[in-house]
Amino acid sequence: MTPSPDQWSGGCLCKSVRYTLRGQPTYFAICHCSNCKKFSGSAFMDVAFYRPEDYIINSGKEYMKQYIDRETGSGLTVIRTFCSNCGSSLSLKMETDERILVNGGTIDGKFDWIPTMEIFVENRRKFVPILCRPVPEVVDANEVVIPTPEDSSTSTGHVSPIRPS
């Protein structure tokens, strides 16, 4: 499928899992936390935020497995989805948020999204420049910052706190 502003395709390395993304992401972000670096196998993980109804699995649901990550820097449980055949990391979802965070490396073709935020920049590898406005992960001991759809319309990239459950 040729990427278009209204629809994107993607999937895992072995092509067992294929998906379609409808529309543009709410956010495109970079995470430098140690768990996302391990999950992506890279110096950071770029993720596109999508509503569940805009992330359509076309094939390979039987290959999709989940790892429940309870030891995160934010304190939130993160459900990490990957292909059981080739090991590609596909997406993640935080327990307190319905949106799916799609691994940017699994999206087919080229896109011109520019990250609007970076989190866990204190864990950034020294050779990776800060690409956009860093967002503090913790507002206080009880508030973890996670962007919400309402925030995407602001030019300053504000985020709303969501309390861990």
mmCIF file of C-alpha atoms in Angstrom:
data_model
loop_
_atom_site.group_PDB
_atom_site.id
_atom_site.type_symbol
_atom_site.label_atom_id
_atom_site.label_comp_id
_atom_site.label_asym_id
_atom_site.label_seq_id
_atom_site.Cartn_x
_atom_site.Cartn_y
_atom_site.Cartn_z
ATOM 1 C CA MET A 1 0.000 0.000 0.000
ATOM 2 C CA THR A 2 1.304 3.445 -0.877
ATOM 3 C CA PRO A 3 1.228 5.749 2.146
ATOM 4 C CA SER A 4 -1.240 8.623 1.972
ATOM 5 C CA PRO A 5 -2.221 11.344 4.419
ATOM 6 C CA ASP A 6 -5.381 9.404 5.186
ATOM 7 C CA GLN A 7 -4.060 5.868 5.477
ATOM 8 C CA TRP A 8 -0.805 4.111 6.331
ATOM 9 C CA SER A 9 0.166 0.457 6.321
ATOM 10 C CA GLY A 10 2.724 -1.391 8.347
ATOM 11 C CA GLY A 11 3.679 -4.632 9.968
ATOM 12 C CA CYS A 12 6.411 -6.828 11.301
ATOM 13 C CA LEU A 13 9.649 -7.905 9.630
ATOM 14 C CA CYS A 14 8.383 -11.335 8.503
ATOM 15 C CA LYS A 15 5.093 -9.798 7.257
ATOM 16 C CA SER A 16 3.012 -12.201 9.358
ATOM 17 C CA VAL A 17 1.344 -9.228 11.076
ATOM 18 C CA ARG A 18 -0.039 -6.452 8.870
ATOM 19 C CA TYR A 19 -1.993 -3.407 9.966
ATOM 20 C CA THR A 20 -3.567 -0.215 8.627
ATOM 21 C CA LEU A 21 -3.494 3.173 10.340
ATOM 22 C CA ARG A 22 -6.297 5.606 9.516
ATOM 23 C CA GLY A 23 -5.454 9.302 9.454
ATOM 24 C CA GLN A 24 -2.621 11.155 11.093
ATOM 25 C CA PRO A 25 -1.365 10.307 14.576
ATOM 26 C CA THR A 26 -2.487 12.394 17.529
ATOM 27 C CA TYR A 27 1.184 12.667 18.468
ATOM 28 C CA PHE A 28 4.505 11.468 17.139
ATOM 29 C CA ALA A 29 6.974 11.149 19.998
ATOM 30 C CA ILE A 30 10.350 9.788 21.026
ATOM 31 C CA CYS A 31 10.922 7.790 24.192
ATOM 32 C CA HIS A 32 14.379 7.324 25.689
ATOM 33 C CA CYS A 33 13.353 5.093 28.614
ATOM 34 C CA SER A 34 15.431 1.968 29.066
ATOM 35 C CA ASN A 35 12.441 -0.338 28.490
ATOM 36 C CA CYS A 36 11.503 1.255 25.146
ATOM 37 C CA LYS A 37 15.142 1.125 24.053
ATOM 38 C CA LYS A 38 15.216 -2.594 24.842
ATOM 39 C CA PHE A 39 11.821 -3.179 23.205
ATOM 40 C CA SER A 40 12.845 -1.376 20.004
ATOM 41 C CA GLY A 41 16.431 -2.627 19.997
ATOM 42 C CA SER A 42 17.604 0.911 19.294
ATOM 43 C CA ALA A 43 18.912 4.056 20.970
ATOM 44 C CA PHE A 44 15.315 5.299 21.361
ATOM 45 C CA MET A 45 11.806 4.369 20.256
ATOM 46 C CA ASP A 46 9.648 6.594 18.078
ATOM 47 C CA VAL A 47 5.912 6.083 18.479
ATOM 48 C CA ALA A 48 2.799 7.318 16.694
ATOM 49 C CA PHE A 49 -0.237 7.732 18.961
ATOM 50 C CA TYR A 50 -3.460 6.336 17.442
ATOM 51 C CA ARG A 51 -6.976 5.756 18.714
ATOM 52 C CA PRO A 52 -7.783 2.022 18.879
ATOM 53 C CA GLU A 53 -10.401 2.337 16.128
ATOM 54 C CA ASP A 54 -7.747 3.770 13.773
ATOM 55 C CA TYR A 55 -5.291 0.876 14.279
ATOM 56 C CA ILE A 56 -6.693 -2.026 12.255
ATOM 57 C CA ILE A 57 -5.024 -5.440 12.277
ATOM 58 C CA ASN A 58 -5.444 -6.873 8.758
ATOM 59 C CA SER A 59 -3.686 -10.197 9.269
ATOM 60 C CA GLY A 60 -1.610 -12.137 11.753
ATOM 61 C CA LYS A 61 -3.495 -11.611 15.015
ATOM 62 C CA GLU A 62 -2.466 -15.144 15.936
ATOM 63 C CA TYR A 63 1.197 -14.049 15.819
ATOM 64 C CA MET A 64 0.675 -11.046 18.092
ATOM 65 C CA LYS A 65 1.866 -11.676 21.629
ATOM 66 C CA GLN A 66 1.989 -9.344 24.587
ATOM 67 C CA TYR A 67 4.461 -8.659 27.320
ATOM 68 C CA ILE A 68 3.035 -6.965 30.403
ATOM 69 C CA ASP A 69 5.750 -4.520 31.494
ATOM 70 C CA ARG A 70 5.220 -3.586 35.146
ATOM 71 C CA GLU A 71 8.711 -2.253 35.854
ATOM 72 C CA THR A 72 8.588 1.056 34.007
ATOM 73 C CA GLY A 73 10.164 4.419 34.720
ATOM 74 C CA SER A 74 6.719 6.022 34.882
ATOM 75 C CA GLY A 75 5.323 3.465 37.309
ATOM 76 C CA LEU A 76 2.531 2.635 34.852
ATOM 77 C CA THR A 77 1.973 -0.842 33.477
ATOM 78 C CA VAL A 78 2.685 -0.928 29.730
ATOM 79 C CA ILE A 79 1.355 -3.658 27.430
ATOM 80 C CA ARG A 80 3.981 -4.272 24.748
ATOM 81 C CA THR A 81 2.867 -6.153 21.611
ATOM 82 C CA PHE A 82 5.290 -8.016 19.348
ATOM 83 C CA CYS A 83 5.303 -10.646 16.580
ATOM 84 C CA SER A 84 5.935 -14.115 18.004
ATOM 85 C CA ASN A 85 7.367 -15.273 14.666
ATOM 86 C CA CYS A 86 10.083 -12.654 13.998
ATOM 87 C CA GLY A 87 10.178 -10.719 17.281
ATOM 88 C CA SER A 88 9.390 -7.290 15.810
ATOM 89 C CA SER A 89 8.066 -4.835 18.384
ATOM 90 C CA LEU A 90 4.754 -3.549 17.045
ATOM 91 C CA SER A 91 3.054 -1.322 19.583
ATOM 92 C CA LEU A 92 2.489 -0.504 23.189
ATOM 93 C CA LYS A 93 -0.388 0.665 25.315
ATOM 94 C CA MET A 94 -0.380 2.204 28.768
ATOM 95 C CA GLU A 95 -2.897 0.846 31.249
ATOM 96 C CA THR A 96 -4.341 4.313 31.903
ATOM 97 C CA ASP A 97 -4.786 5.311 28.254
ATOM 98 C CA GLU A 98 -6.828 3.740 25.477
ATOM 99 C CA ARG A 99 -4.549 4.912 22.664
ATOM 100 C CA ILE A 100 -2.172 2.570 20.848
ATOM 101 C CA LEU A 101 1.424 3.753 20.471
ATOM 102 C CA VAL A 102 2.589 2.253 17.177
ATOM 103 C CA ASN A 103 6.325 1.650 16.735
ATOM 104 C CA GLY A 104 7.358 4.108 13.996
ATOM 105 C CA GLY A 105 9.856 1.614 12.607
ATOM 106 C CA THR A 106 7.044 -0.756 11.621
ATOM 107 C CA ILE A 107 5.191 1.787 9.455
ATOM 108 C CA ASP A 108 5.743 1.213 5.722
ATOM 109 C CA GLY A 109 7.186 3.862 3.441
ATOM 110 C CA LYS A 110 8.205 7.375 4.339
ATOM 111 C CA PHE A 111 6.295 9.822 6.436
ATOM 112 C CA ASP A 112 7.100 13.423 7.256
ATOM 113 C CA TRP A 113 5.927 13.493 10.845
ATOM 114 C CA ILE A 114 8.208 15.427 13.137
ATOM 115 C CA PRO A 115 8.337 14.434 16.802
ATOM 116 C CA THR A 116 6.511 16.920 18.997
ATOM 117 C CA MET A 117 7.850 15.629 22.286
ATOM 118 C CA GLU A 118 10.552 13.518 23.861
ATOM 119 C CA ILE A 119 10.314 11.747 27.183
ATOM 120 C CA PHE A 120 12.914 10.264 29.509
ATOM 121 C CA VAL A 121 15.547 12.516 27.922
ATOM 122 C CA GLU A 122 17.738 11.980 30.980
ATOM 123 C CA ASN A 123 18.275 8.437 29.597
ATOM 124 C CA ARG A 124 19.139 9.711 26.099
ATOM 125 C CA ARG A 125 22.307 8.279 24.572
ATOM 126 C CA LYS A 126 24.939 11.001 24.280
ATOM 127 C CA PHE A 127 25.223 10.617 20.493
ATOM 128 C CA VAL A 128 21.475 11.257 20.052
ATOM 129 C CA PRO A 129 20.631 14.973 19.905
ATOM 130 C CA ILE A 130 17.486 16.267 21.557
ATOM 131 C CA LEU A 131 15.165 16.651 18.580
ATOM 132 C CA CYS A 132 12.256 18.524 20.131
ATOM 133 C CA ARG A 133 10.981 19.976 23.364
ATOM 134 C CA PRO A 134 11.643 17.527 26.207
ATOM 135 C CA VAL A 135 8.660 16.775 28.420
ATOM 136 C CA PRO A 136 9.209 16.134 32.121
ATOM 137 C CA GLU A 137 7.989 12.654 32.976
ATOM 138 C CA VAL A 138 7.008 13.422 36.545
ATOM 139 C CA VAL A 139 5.176 16.571 37.580
ATOM 140 C CA ASP A 140 5.234 15.425 41.186
ATOM 141 C CA ALA A 141 5.421 12.060 42.876
ATOM 142 C CA ASN A 142 1.788 11.272 42.009
ATOM 143 C CA GLU A 143 1.409 12.676 38.492
ATOM 144 C CA VAL A 144 2.911 11.056 35.424
ATOM 145 C CA VAL A 145 2.785 13.171 32.280
ATOM 146 C CA ILE A 146 1.127 11.498 29.316
ATOM 147 C CA PRO A 147 -0.154 13.526 26.360
ATOM 148 C CA THR A 148 -3.876 13.504 25.759
ATOM 149 C CA PRO A 149 -5.715 14.150 22.461
ATOM 150 C CA GLU A 150 -6.833 17.592 23.648
ATOM 151 C CA ASP A 151 -3.174 18.580 23.919
ATOM 152 C CA SER A 152 -2.389 17.956 20.248
ATOM 153 C CA SER A 153 -3.999 21.201 19.163
ATOM 154 C CA THR A 154 -1.749 23.336 21.333
ATOM 155 C CA SER A 155 1.284 24.839 19.720
ATOM 156 C CA THR A 156 3.323 24.615 22.898
ATOM 157 C CA GLY A 157 2.970 20.855 23.241
ATOM 158 C CA HIS A 158 1.436 20.926 26.706
ATOM 159 C CA VAL A 159 0.607 17.614 28.245
ATOM 160 C CA SER A 160 -1.929 16.609 30.852
ATOM 161 C CA PRO A 161 -1.065 14.632 33.947
ATOM 162 C CA ILE A 162 -2.640 11.227 34.382
ATOM 163 C CA ARG A 163 -2.392 9.614 37.775
ATOM 164 C CA PRO A 164 -1.129 6.021 37.872
ATOM 165 C CA SER A 165 -3.722 3.614 39.227
#
